[in-house]
């Protein structure tokens, strides 16, 4: 018997509040196009990208932090991460762990039945190295908040792991972003890296991956999460926004400067972060959860020969490297909570409370194995 032509999916119907996330049971089941693989989703991780797209936060009209409430940017028409209006309705969800169930013409049939993690960066086959032509799973094409998702076969990475799908789904976006930030800033064992938002998905991956390179890590996080970050290998853990960052660093490390700032927070504390960079230091940023508009004293930048780096589109090859880290146990999953797909709104509300360490995911029951949960 063939698979039914429709499936359960949570569909984002437009910019707005959580009510824009609608559970459907009539969403088209994906067909494996030429060169594609269809993955039965075991679990899919949550990301701030999903929230920001729903609220229209990426719009240049928005100047405040990412809070999960409708940011007003949707009205301007530039509320997607790439600067355009997303093509609603569509299925979000970038971080897919599951099993390949079908492949299209030209894709390796040996993939069917393999357990995989999916690389969310979708490359133009005509120009795979051109970051300007990369698109993102769950933003530019239907993602993993569904029973199944179709992706280019090159994006599925079979892996051997004792981890659950829920644990595996904590990795893709957060650890890809973190590893790319560390690559962009050329972080090595001699570096002292200050990580903001260190308890979150990207931040906790930054702590682990910078430690993996032998760097010394200082983490900024809410006090309730300090023990968890020390357990990941941070040499010092400081409050989310220390009143005097220089003094706090000096007290913790015996030095008031760092060589690298790896930042996902931005906002009002940003000038203090930049001011903690030693001569020749590198700032790398991939997020602005506390606010995208910051004050830059150009004298800090040029008199200290600093480098400012942005990090979003991840070069090919990085995902395969991360899968190796996961298989070898060099990167630990930090699964804060797992909700069934049907409770995605609740999962996102919990994600927005920022009490978690690591990531929140939704799990998707195998439709062939069980009746849908009520
Ligand atoms: N460019 C990219 O490709 C890319 C990819 C992934 C994520 N991002 C961005 O990176 C940022 C972090 O993502 P994530 O998935 O790691 O998020 P997350 O899991 O929610 O972690 C972010 C953490 O930042 C801390 N924080 C500090 N100031 C905050 C504030 N004003 N509001 C809320 N949280 C604050 C919180 O930890 P404490 O409570 O411990 O302070 C929070 O848990 C987001 O802005 C996201 O959009 C960008």
CSV table of C-alpha atoms and ligand atoms in Angstrom, one decimal:
chain,number,residue,atom,x,y,z
A,1,UNK,CA,0.0,0.0,0.0
A,2,UNK,CA,1.4,3.4,-0.9
A,3,UNK,CA,1.7,6.3,1.5
A,4,UNK,CA,-1.5,8.4,1.9
A,5,UNK,CA,-1.3,11.6,-0.2
A,6,UNK,CA,-1.8,13.9,2.8
A,7,UNK,CA,-0.1,14.2,6.2
A,8,UNK,CA,-0.1,16.0,9.5
A,9,UNK,CA,1.9,19.2,9.6
A,10,UNK,CA,2.0,22.5,11.5
A,11,UNK,CA,1.7,25.2,8.9
A,12,UNK,CA,2.6,28.9,9.4
A,13,UNK,CA,-0.2,30.8,7.7
A,14,UNK,CA,1.3,34.4,8.0
A,15,UNK,CA,3.1,36.9,10.2
A,16,UNK,CA,1.6,37.2,13.6
A,17,UNK,CA,1.2,35.5,17.0
A,18,UNK,CA,1.3,31.8,17.8
A,19,UNK,CA,-2.3,31.4,16.4
A,20,UNK,CA,-0.6,31.6,13.0
A,21,UNK,CA,0.8,28.0,13.6
A,22,UNK,CA,-2.0,25.7,12.5
A,23,UNK,CA,-2.1,22.0,12.8
A,24,UNK,CA,-3.4,20.4,9.6
A,25,UNK,CA,-4.0,16.8,8.6
A,26,UNK,CA,-4.5,17.6,4.9
A,27,UNK,CA,-1.0,19.0,4.0
A,28,UNK,CA,0.4,17.4,0.8
A,29,UNK,CA,2.7,14.5,1.6
A,30,UNK,CA,6.0,15.3,-0.2
A,31,UNK,CA,6.9,13.6,-3.4
A,32,UNK,CA,10.6,12.7,-3.9
A,33,UNK,CA,11.6,14.8,-6.9
A,34,UNK,CA,14.7,14.0,-9.0
A,35,UNK,CA,17.7,13.9,-6.8
A,36,UNK,CA,15.7,14.2,-3.6
A,37,UNK,CA,15.1,12.1,-0.5
A,38,UNK,CA,12.0,12.0,1.6
A,39,UNK,CA,12.7,11.8,5.3
A,40,UNK,CA,10.1,10.5,7.8
A,41,UNK,CA,10.7,13.0,10.6
A,42,UNK,CA,11.5,11.5,14.0
A,43,UNK,CA,12.1,14.8,15.7
A,44,UNK,CA,12.6,18.4,14.6
A,45,UNK,CA,14.3,21.1,16.7
A,46,UNK,CA,13.0,24.6,17.4
A,47,UNK,CA,14.9,27.8,16.5
A,48,UNK,CA,14.6,31.5,16.9
A,49,UNK,CA,14.5,31.7,13.1
A,50,UNK,CA,11.0,30.1,13.3
A,51,UNK,CA,9.9,32.7,15.8
A,52,UNK,CA,11.5,35.6,14.0
A,53,UNK,CA,9.9,34.7,10.7
A,54,UNK,CA,6.5,34.3,12.3
A,55,UNK,CA,6.7,37.7,14.0
A,56,UNK,CA,8.3,39.5,11.1
A,57,UNK,CA,11.3,40.4,13.2
A,58,UNK,CA,13.8,40.3,10.3
A,59,UNK,CA,12.2,43.4,8.9
A,60,UNK,CA,14.5,46.5,8.9
A,61,UNK,CA,11.5,48.3,10.4
A,62,UNK,CA,12.0,46.3,13.7
A,63,UNK,CA,14.5,47.8,16.1
A,64,UNK,CA,13.8,45.9,19.3
A,65,UNK,CA,14.8,42.5,20.6
A,66,UNK,CA,13.2,39.2,19.6
A,67,UNK,CA,10.4,38.5,22.0
A,68,UNK,CA,8.0,36.2,20.1
A,69,UNK,CA,5.2,38.8,19.9
A,70,UNK,CA,4.3,40.2,16.5
A,71,UNK,CA,7.1,42.7,15.8
A,72,UNK,CA,5.1,44.7,13.2
A,73,UNK,CA,7.7,44.1,10.5
A,74,UNK,CA,5.4,41.8,8.6
A,75,UNK,CA,3.5,44.8,7.3
A,76,UNK,CA,6.6,46.1,5.5
A,77,UNK,CA,7.1,42.9,3.4
A,78,UNK,CA,10.7,42.1,4.4
A,79,UNK,CA,10.0,39.8,7.3
A,80,UNK,CA,11.8,36.7,6.1
A,81,UNK,CA,15.5,36.0,7.0
A,82,UNK,CA,16.7,36.7,3.4
A,83,UNK,CA,14.9,40.1,3.3
A,84,UNK,CA,11.8,39.1,1.3
A,85,UNK,CA,8.3,38.3,2.5
A,86,UNK,CA,8.0,34.5,3.1
A,87,UNK,CA,5.6,32.6,0.8
A,88,UNK,CA,2.9,31.7,3.2
A,89,UNK,CA,1.6,29.1,4.0
A,90,UNK,CA,4.5,26.8,4.6
A,91,UNK,CA,6.0,24.4,7.1
A,92,UNK,CA,8.8,25.6,9.4
A,93,UNK,CA,11.4,23.5,11.1
A,94,UNK,CA,15.0,23.3,10.1
A,95,UNK,CA,16.5,20.7,12.3
A,96,UNK,CA,15.4,17.2,11.2
A,97,UNK,CA,16.4,13.8,12.5
A,98,UNK,CA,14.6,10.8,11.0
A,99,UNK,CA,14.7,8.0,8.5
A,100,UNK,CA,14.8,8.1,4.7
A,101,UNK,CA,11.6,6.5,3.3
A,102,UNK,CA,11.7,7.3,-0.4
A,103,UNK,CA,14.2,8.7,-3.0
A,104,UNK,CA,13.6,10.2,-6.4
A,105,UNK,CA,15.2,9.5,-9.7
A,106,UNK,CA,19.0,9.7,-9.6
A,107,UNK,CA,19.3,9.6,-5.8
A,108,UNK,CA,21.0,6.7,-4.1
A,109,UNK,CA,18.4,4.0,-3.3
A,110,UNK,CA,20.7,2.7,-0.6
A,111,UNK,CA,19.6,5.7,1.5
A,112,UNK,CA,16.2,4.2,2.0
A,113,UNK,CA,15.9,3.0,5.6
A,114,UNK,CA,19.0,4.9,6.7
A,115,UNK,CA,18.8,7.0,9.9
A,116,UNK,CA,19.9,10.5,9.0
A,117,UNK,CA,20.4,14.1,10.2
A,118,UNK,CA,19.5,16.7,7.6
A,119,UNK,CA,21.8,19.7,6.7
A,120,UNK,CA,19.4,22.6,6.6
A,121,UNK,CA,21.4,24.7,4.2
A,122,UNK,CA,20.1,24.1,0.6
A,123,UNK,CA,22.6,24.9,-2.1
A,124,UNK,CA,22.0,25.8,-5.7
A,125,UNK,CA,23.4,22.8,-7.6
A,126,UNK,CA,24.7,25.3,-10.3
A,127,UNK,CA,26.6,27.3,-7.8
A,128,UNK,CA,27.0,25.3,-4.5
A,129,UNK,CA,29.8,27.6,-3.2
A,130,UNK,CA,27.8,30.8,-3.7
A,131,UNK,CA,26.3,31.8,-0.3
A,132,UNK,CA,24.0,34.4,-1.9
A,133,UNK,CA,22.2,31.5,-3.6
A,134,UNK,CA,21.7,29.4,-0.5
A,135,UNK,CA,18.3,28.9,0.9
A,136,UNK,CA,17.2,27.4,4.3
A,137,UNK,CA,15.0,24.4,5.1
A,138,UNK,CA,11.8,25.4,6.9
A,139,UNK,CA,12.0,29.0,5.6
A,140,UNK,CA,12.4,28.8,1.9
A,141,UNK,CA,11.0,25.3,1.5
A,142,UNK,CA,8.8,23.1,3.7
A,143,UNK,CA,10.6,21.9,6.8
A,144,UNK,CA,10.3,19.3,9.5
A,145,UNK,CA,7.3,20.3,11.6
A,146,UNK,CA,5.5,17.5,9.7
A,147,UNK,CA,5.4,13.7,9.3
A,148,UNK,CA,7.7,13.9,6.3
A,149,UNK,CA,10.0,16.3,4.5
A,150,UNK,CA,11.7,16.2,1.1
A,151,UNK,CA,15.2,17.5,0.7
A,152,UNK,CA,18.0,17.2,-1.9
A,153,UNK,CA,19.6,13.8,-1.3
A,154,UNK,CA,23.0,15.4,-0.7
A,155,UNK,CA,21.5,17.1,2.4
A,156,UNK,CA,20.8,13.8,4.2
A,157,UNK,CA,23.7,12.5,6.3
A,158,UNK,CA,23.4,8.9,7.4
A,159,UNK,CA,24.9,8.4,10.9
A,160,UNK,CA,25.5,5.7,13.4
A,161,UNK,CA,24.5,6.9,16.9
A,162,UNK,CA,23.0,5.6,20.1
A,163,UNK,CA,21.3,9.0,20.5
A,164,UNK,CA,17.5,9.4,20.1
A,165,UNK,CA,16.0,11.4,17.2
A,166,UNK,CA,15.0,14.0,19.8
A,167,UNK,CA,18.6,14.3,20.9
A,168,UNK,CA,19.9,14.4,17.4
A,169,UNK,CA,17.4,17.1,16.4
A,170,UNK,CA,19.1,19.5,18.9
A,171,UNK,CA,22.2,19.7,16.7
A,172,UNK,CA,21.8,21.0,13.1
A,173,UNK,CA,21.2,24.7,13.2
A,174,UNK,CA,22.8,25.5,16.6
A,175,UNK,CA,26.0,23.5,16.1
A,176,UNK,CA,26.4,24.4,12.5
A,177,UNK,CA,26.1,28.1,13.4
A,178,UNK,CA,28.5,27.7,16.3
A,179,UNK,CA,31.1,25.8,14.3
A,180,UNK,CA,30.8,28.4,11.5
A,181,UNK,CA,31.3,31.2,13.9
A,182,UNK,CA,34.4,29.6,15.3
A,183,UNK,CA,35.7,28.9,11.8
A,184,UNK,CA,35.1,32.5,10.7
A,185,UNK,CA,37.0,33.8,13.7
A,186,UNK,CA,39.7,31.1,13.2
A,187,UNK,CA,39.4,30.1,16.9
A,188,UNK,CA,42.3,28.0,18.2
A,189,UNK,CA,43.8,26.7,21.4
A,190,UNK,CA,45.4,30.0,22.2
A,191,UNK,CA,42.2,31.9,22.2
A,192,UNK,CA,40.1,33.2,25.1
A,193,UNK,CA,36.5,33.2,23.8
A,194,UNK,CA,33.6,35.2,25.4
A,195,UNK,CA,30.3,33.5,24.6
A,196,UNK,CA,27.0,35.4,25.0
A,197,UNK,CA,23.7,33.6,25.3
A,198,UNK,CA,25.8,30.6,26.3
A,199,UNK,CA,22.9,28.6,27.8
A,200,UNK,CA,21.0,28.5,24.5
A,201,UNK,CA,21.2,26.3,21.5
A,202,UNK,CA,24.0,28.2,19.6
A,203,UNK,CA,25.7,29.4,22.8
A,204,UNK,CA,26.0,25.9,24.4
A,205,UNK,CA,27.3,24.6,21.1
A,206,UNK,CA,29.8,27.4,21.0
A,207,UNK,CA,31.0,26.5,24.5
A,208,UNK,CA,31.4,22.8,23.5
A,209,UNK,CA,33.0,23.4,20.1
A,210,UNK,CA,35.4,26.1,21.3
A,211,UNK,CA,36.5,23.8,24.2
A,212,UNK,CA,36.9,21.1,21.6
A,213,UNK,CA,39.5,23.3,19.9
A,214,UNK,CA,41.3,23.8,23.2
A,215,UNK,CA,40.2,27.4,23.6
A,216,UNK,CA,39.5,28.9,27.0
A,217,UNK,CA,35.8,29.8,27.3
A,218,UNK,CA,34.0,32.5,29.4
A,219,UNK,CA,30.2,32.1,29.2
A,220,UNK,CA,27.5,34.7,29.9
A,221,UNK,CA,24.2,33.2,31.1
A,222,UNK,CA,21.4,33.5,33.6
A,223,UNK,CA,22.6,32.4,37.1
A,224,UNK,CA,20.3,29.3,37.2
A,225,UNK,CA,22.1,27.9,34.3
A,226,UNK,CA,25.7,28.4,35.5
A,227,UNK,CA,26.3,24.9,36.8
A,228,UNK,CA,25.3,23.4,33.4
A,229,UNK,CA,27.7,25.6,31.6
A,230,UNK,CA,30.6,24.9,33.9
A,231,UNK,CA,29.9,21.2,33.3
A,232,UNK,CA,30.3,21.8,29.5
A,233,UNK,CA,33.8,23.1,30.2
A,234,UNK,CA,33.5,26.9,30.5
A,235,UNK,CA,36.4,28.2,32.6
A,236,UNK,CA,34.3,31.0,34.0
A,237,UNK,CA,30.5,31.6,33.9
A,238,UNK,CA,29.3,35.2,34.4
A,239,UNK,CA,25.8,36.7,34.7
A,240,UNK,CA,23.9,37.5,31.5
A,241,UNK,CA,24.7,41.2,31.8
A,242,UNK,CA,27.5,42.0,34.3
A,243,UNK,CA,27.4,45.6,35.6
A,244,UNK,CA,31.2,45.8,35.0
A,245,UNK,CA,32.3,43.1,32.6
A,246,UNK,CA,36.0,44.1,32.8
A,247,UNK,CA,36.0,43.6,36.6
A,248,UNK,CA,34.1,40.4,36.3
A,249,UNK,CA,36.5,38.9,33.8
A,250,UNK,CA,39.5,40.1,35.8
A,251,UNK,CA,38.1,38.4,38.9
A,252,UNK,CA,37.3,35.2,37.1
A,253,UNK,CA,40.3,34.8,34.8
A,254,UNK,CA,43.0,37.3,36.0
A,255,UNK,CA,42.7,39.2,32.7
A,256,UNK,CA,40.1,41.8,31.7
A,257,UNK,CA,40.2,41.1,28.0
A,258,UNK,CA,39.5,38.2,25.6
A,259,UNK,CA,40.7,37.5,22.1
A,260,UNK,CA,37.3,36.5,20.6
A,261,UNK,CA,33.7,37.5,21.3
A,262,UNK,CA,31.2,35.0,19.9
A,263,UNK,CA,27.9,36.8,20.2
A,264,UNK,CA,24.2,35.9,19.6
A,265,UNK,CA,22.7,38.5,21.9
A,266,UNK,CA,23.7,42.1,20.8
A,267,UNK,CA,21.5,44.8,22.2
A,268,UNK,CA,22.4,47.3,24.9
A,269,UNK,CA,25.3,45.3,26.3
A,270,UNK,CA,27.1,45.2,22.9
A,271,UNK,CA,29.5,48.1,23.4
A,272,UNK,CA,30.8,46.5,26.6
A,273,UNK,CA,31.4,43.3,24.7
A,274,UNK,CA,33.4,45.0,22.0
A,275,UNK,CA,35.4,46.9,24.6
A,276,UNK,CA,36.6,43.7,26.1
A,277,UNK,CA,38.5,42.6,23.0
A,278,UNK,CA,42.3,42.7,23.3
A,279,UNK,CA,44.4,44.3,20.5
A,280,UNK,CA,43.8,42.4,17.2
A,281,UNK,CA,40.7,40.7,18.7
A,282,UNK,CA,37.9,39.3,16.6
A,283,UNK,CA,34.1,39.7,17.1
A,284,UNK,CA,31.9,37.2,15.4
A,285,UNK,CA,28.1,37.6,15.6
A,286,UNK,CA,25.2,35.5,14.3
A,287,UNK,CA,22.2,36.8,16.3
A,288,UNK,CA,20.8,39.8,18.1
A,289,UNK,CA,18.1,38.3,20.4
A,290,UNK,CA,18.4,41.4,22.7
A,291,UNK,CA,18.3,43.9,19.8
A,292,UNK,CA,19.8,44.4,16.4
A,293,UNK,CA,20.6,48.1,16.7
A,294,UNK,CA,23.8,48.7,18.7
A,295,UNK,CA,26.2,51.5,19.4
A,296,UNK,CA,29.7,51.2,17.9
A,297,UNK,CA,32.5,53.5,19.0
A,298,UNK,CA,34.7,53.4,15.9
A,299,UNK,CA,37.7,54.3,17.9
A,300,UNK,CA,37.4,50.9,19.7
A,301,UNK,CA,37.3,49.2,16.3
A,302,UNK,CA,40.2,51.0,14.6
A,303,UNK,CA,42.6,51.9,17.4
A,304,UNK,CA,42.7,48.2,18.6
A,305,UNK,CA,42.8,46.7,15.1
A,306,UNK,CA,39.7,44.7,15.7
A,307,UNK,CA,37.9,42.5,13.1
A,308,UNK,CA,34.1,42.3,12.9
A,309,UNK,CA,32.6,39.1,11.4
A,310,UNK,CA,29.1,38.1,10.6
A,311,UNK,CA,28.1,34.4,10.3
A,312,UNK,CA,25.0,32.9,8.8
A,313,UNK,CA,25.4,30.8,5.6
A,314,UNK,CA,27.6,27.8,6.4
A,315,UNK,CA,30.1,26.5,3.8
A,316,UNK,CA,29.7,23.0,2.4
A,317,UNK,CA,31.6,20.3,4.3
A,318,UNK,CA,30.9,21.8,7.8
A,319,UNK,CA,27.8,19.6,8.4
A,320,UNK,CA,29.7,16.4,7.6
A,321,UNK,CA,32.3,17.4,10.0
A,322,UNK,CA,29.7,17.9,12.7
A,323,UNK,CA,28.1,14.6,12.1
A,324,UNK,CA,31.6,13.1,12.7
A,325,UNK,CA,31.8,14.9,16.1
A,326,UNK,CA,28.3,13.6,17.0
A,327,UNK,CA,29.2,10.0,16.0
A,328,UNK,CA,32.5,10.2,18.0
A,329,UNK,CA,30.7,11.7,21.1
A,330,UNK,CA,32.7,14.9,20.8
A,331,UNK,CA,29.5,17.0,20.9
A,332,UNK,CA,26.9,16.3,23.6
A,333,UNK,CA,23.2,16.8,23.0
A,334,UNK,CA,21.5,19.2,25.4
A,335,UNK,CA,17.8,18.2,25.1
A,336,UNK,CA,15.9,20.5,27.4
A,337,UNK,CA,12.4,19.3,26.4
A,338,UNK,CA,10.5,17.3,23.8
A,339,UNK,CA,6.9,18.0,22.9
A,340,UNK,CA,4.7,16.1,20.4
A,341,UNK,CA,4.3,17.9,17.0
A,342,UNK,CA,0.6,18.6,17.9
A,343,UNK,CA,1.9,20.8,20.8
A,344,UNK,CA,4.3,22.9,18.8
A,345,UNK,CA,2.7,26.2,20.0
A,346,UNK,CA,3.3,25.1,23.6
A,347,UNK,CA,6.8,24.0,22.8
A,348,UNK,CA,7.5,27.5,21.2
A,349,UNK,CA,6.0,29.2,24.3
A,350,UNK,CA,8.4,27.2,26.5
A,351,UNK,CA,11.3,28.0,24.2
A,352,UNK,CA,10.5,31.7,24.5
A,353,UNK,CA,10.5,31.6,28.3
A,354,UNK,CA,14.3,31.1,28.1
A,355,UNK,CA,14.5,28.7,31.0
A,356,UNK,CA,16.1,26.0,28.9
A,357,UNK,CA,19.7,25.0,28.5
A,358,UNK,CA,20.4,23.7,25.0
A,359,UNK,CA,17.4,23.1,22.7
A,360,UNK,CA,13.7,22.2,22.6
A,361,UNK,CA,12.4,19.8,20.0
A,362,UNK,CA,9.1,18.3,18.8
A,363,UNK,CA,8.8,14.6,18.1
A,364,UNK,CA,6.7,13.2,15.3
A,365,UNK,CA,5.0,9.8,15.9
A,366,UNK,CA,5.4,7.3,13.1
A,367,UNK,CA,1.9,7.4,11.4
A,368,UNK,CA,2.3,3.7,10.4
A,369,UNK,CA,3.0,2.7,14.0
A,370,UNK,CA,0.4,4.6,16.1
A,371,UNK,CA,-2.8,6.5,16.0
A,372,UNK,CA,-2.2,10.2,16.2
A,373,UNK,CA,-2.0,11.5,19.8
A,374,UNK,CA,-5.1,13.4,21.0
B,1,LIG,N1,22.6,33.6,11.9
B,1,LIG,C1,22.2,32.3,12.0
B,1,LIG,O1,22.4,31.5,11.1
B,1,LIG,C2,21.6,31.9,13.3
B,1,LIG,C3,21.4,30.6,13.5
B,1,LIG,C4,20.8,30.2,14.8
B,1,LIG,C5,20.5,31.2,15.7
B,1,LIG,N2,20.7,32.5,15.3
B,1,LIG,C6,20.3,33.6,16.3
B,1,LIG,O2,21.1,33.4,17.5
B,1,LIG,C7,20.3,33.8,18.6
B,1,LIG,C8,20.3,32.7,19.6
B,1,LIG,O3,19.7,31.6,19.1
B,1,LIG,P1,19.5,30.3,20.0
B,1,LIG,O4,18.8,29.3,19.1
B,1,LIG,O5,20.8,29.9,20.6
B,1,LIG,O6,18.5,30.8,21.1
B,1,LIG,P2,18.2,30.4,22.5
B,1,LIG,O7,18.3,28.9,22.7
B,1,LIG,O8,16.9,31.0,22.9
B,1,LIG,O9,19.3,31.0,23.4
B,1,LIG,C9,19.5,32.4,23.5
B,1,LIG,C10,19.9,32.8,24.9
B,1,LIG,O10,20.3,34.1,25.0
B,1,LIG,C11,20.2,34.6,26.3
B,1,LIG,N3,19.7,36.0,26.3
B,1,LIG,C12,20.5,37.0,26.6
B,1,LIG,N4,19.8,38.1,26.5
B,1,LIG,C13,18.5,37.8,26.1
B,1,LIG,C14,17.4,38.6,25.8
B,1,LIG,N5,17.3,39.9,25.9
B,1,LIG,N6,16.3,37.9,25.4
B,1,LIG,C15,16.3,36.6,25.3
B,1,LIG,N7,17.4,35.8,25.6
B,1,LIG,C16,18.5,36.4,26.0
B,1,LIG,C17,19.2,33.6,27.0
B,1,LIG,O11,20.0,32.9,28.0
B,1,LIG,P3,20.1,33.4,29.5
B,1,LIG,O12,18.7,33.4,30.0
B,1,LIG,O13,21.0,32.3,30.1
B,1,LIG,O14,20.8,34.7,29.5
B,1,LIG,C18,18.8,32.7,25.9
B,1,LIG,O15,18.5,31.4,26.4
B,1,LIG,C19,19.0,34.2,18.1
B,1,LIG,O16,18.9,35.6,17.9
B,1,LIG,C20,18.9,33.5,16.7
B,1,LIG,O17,18.1,34.2,15.8
B,1,LIG,C21,21.2,32.9,14.2
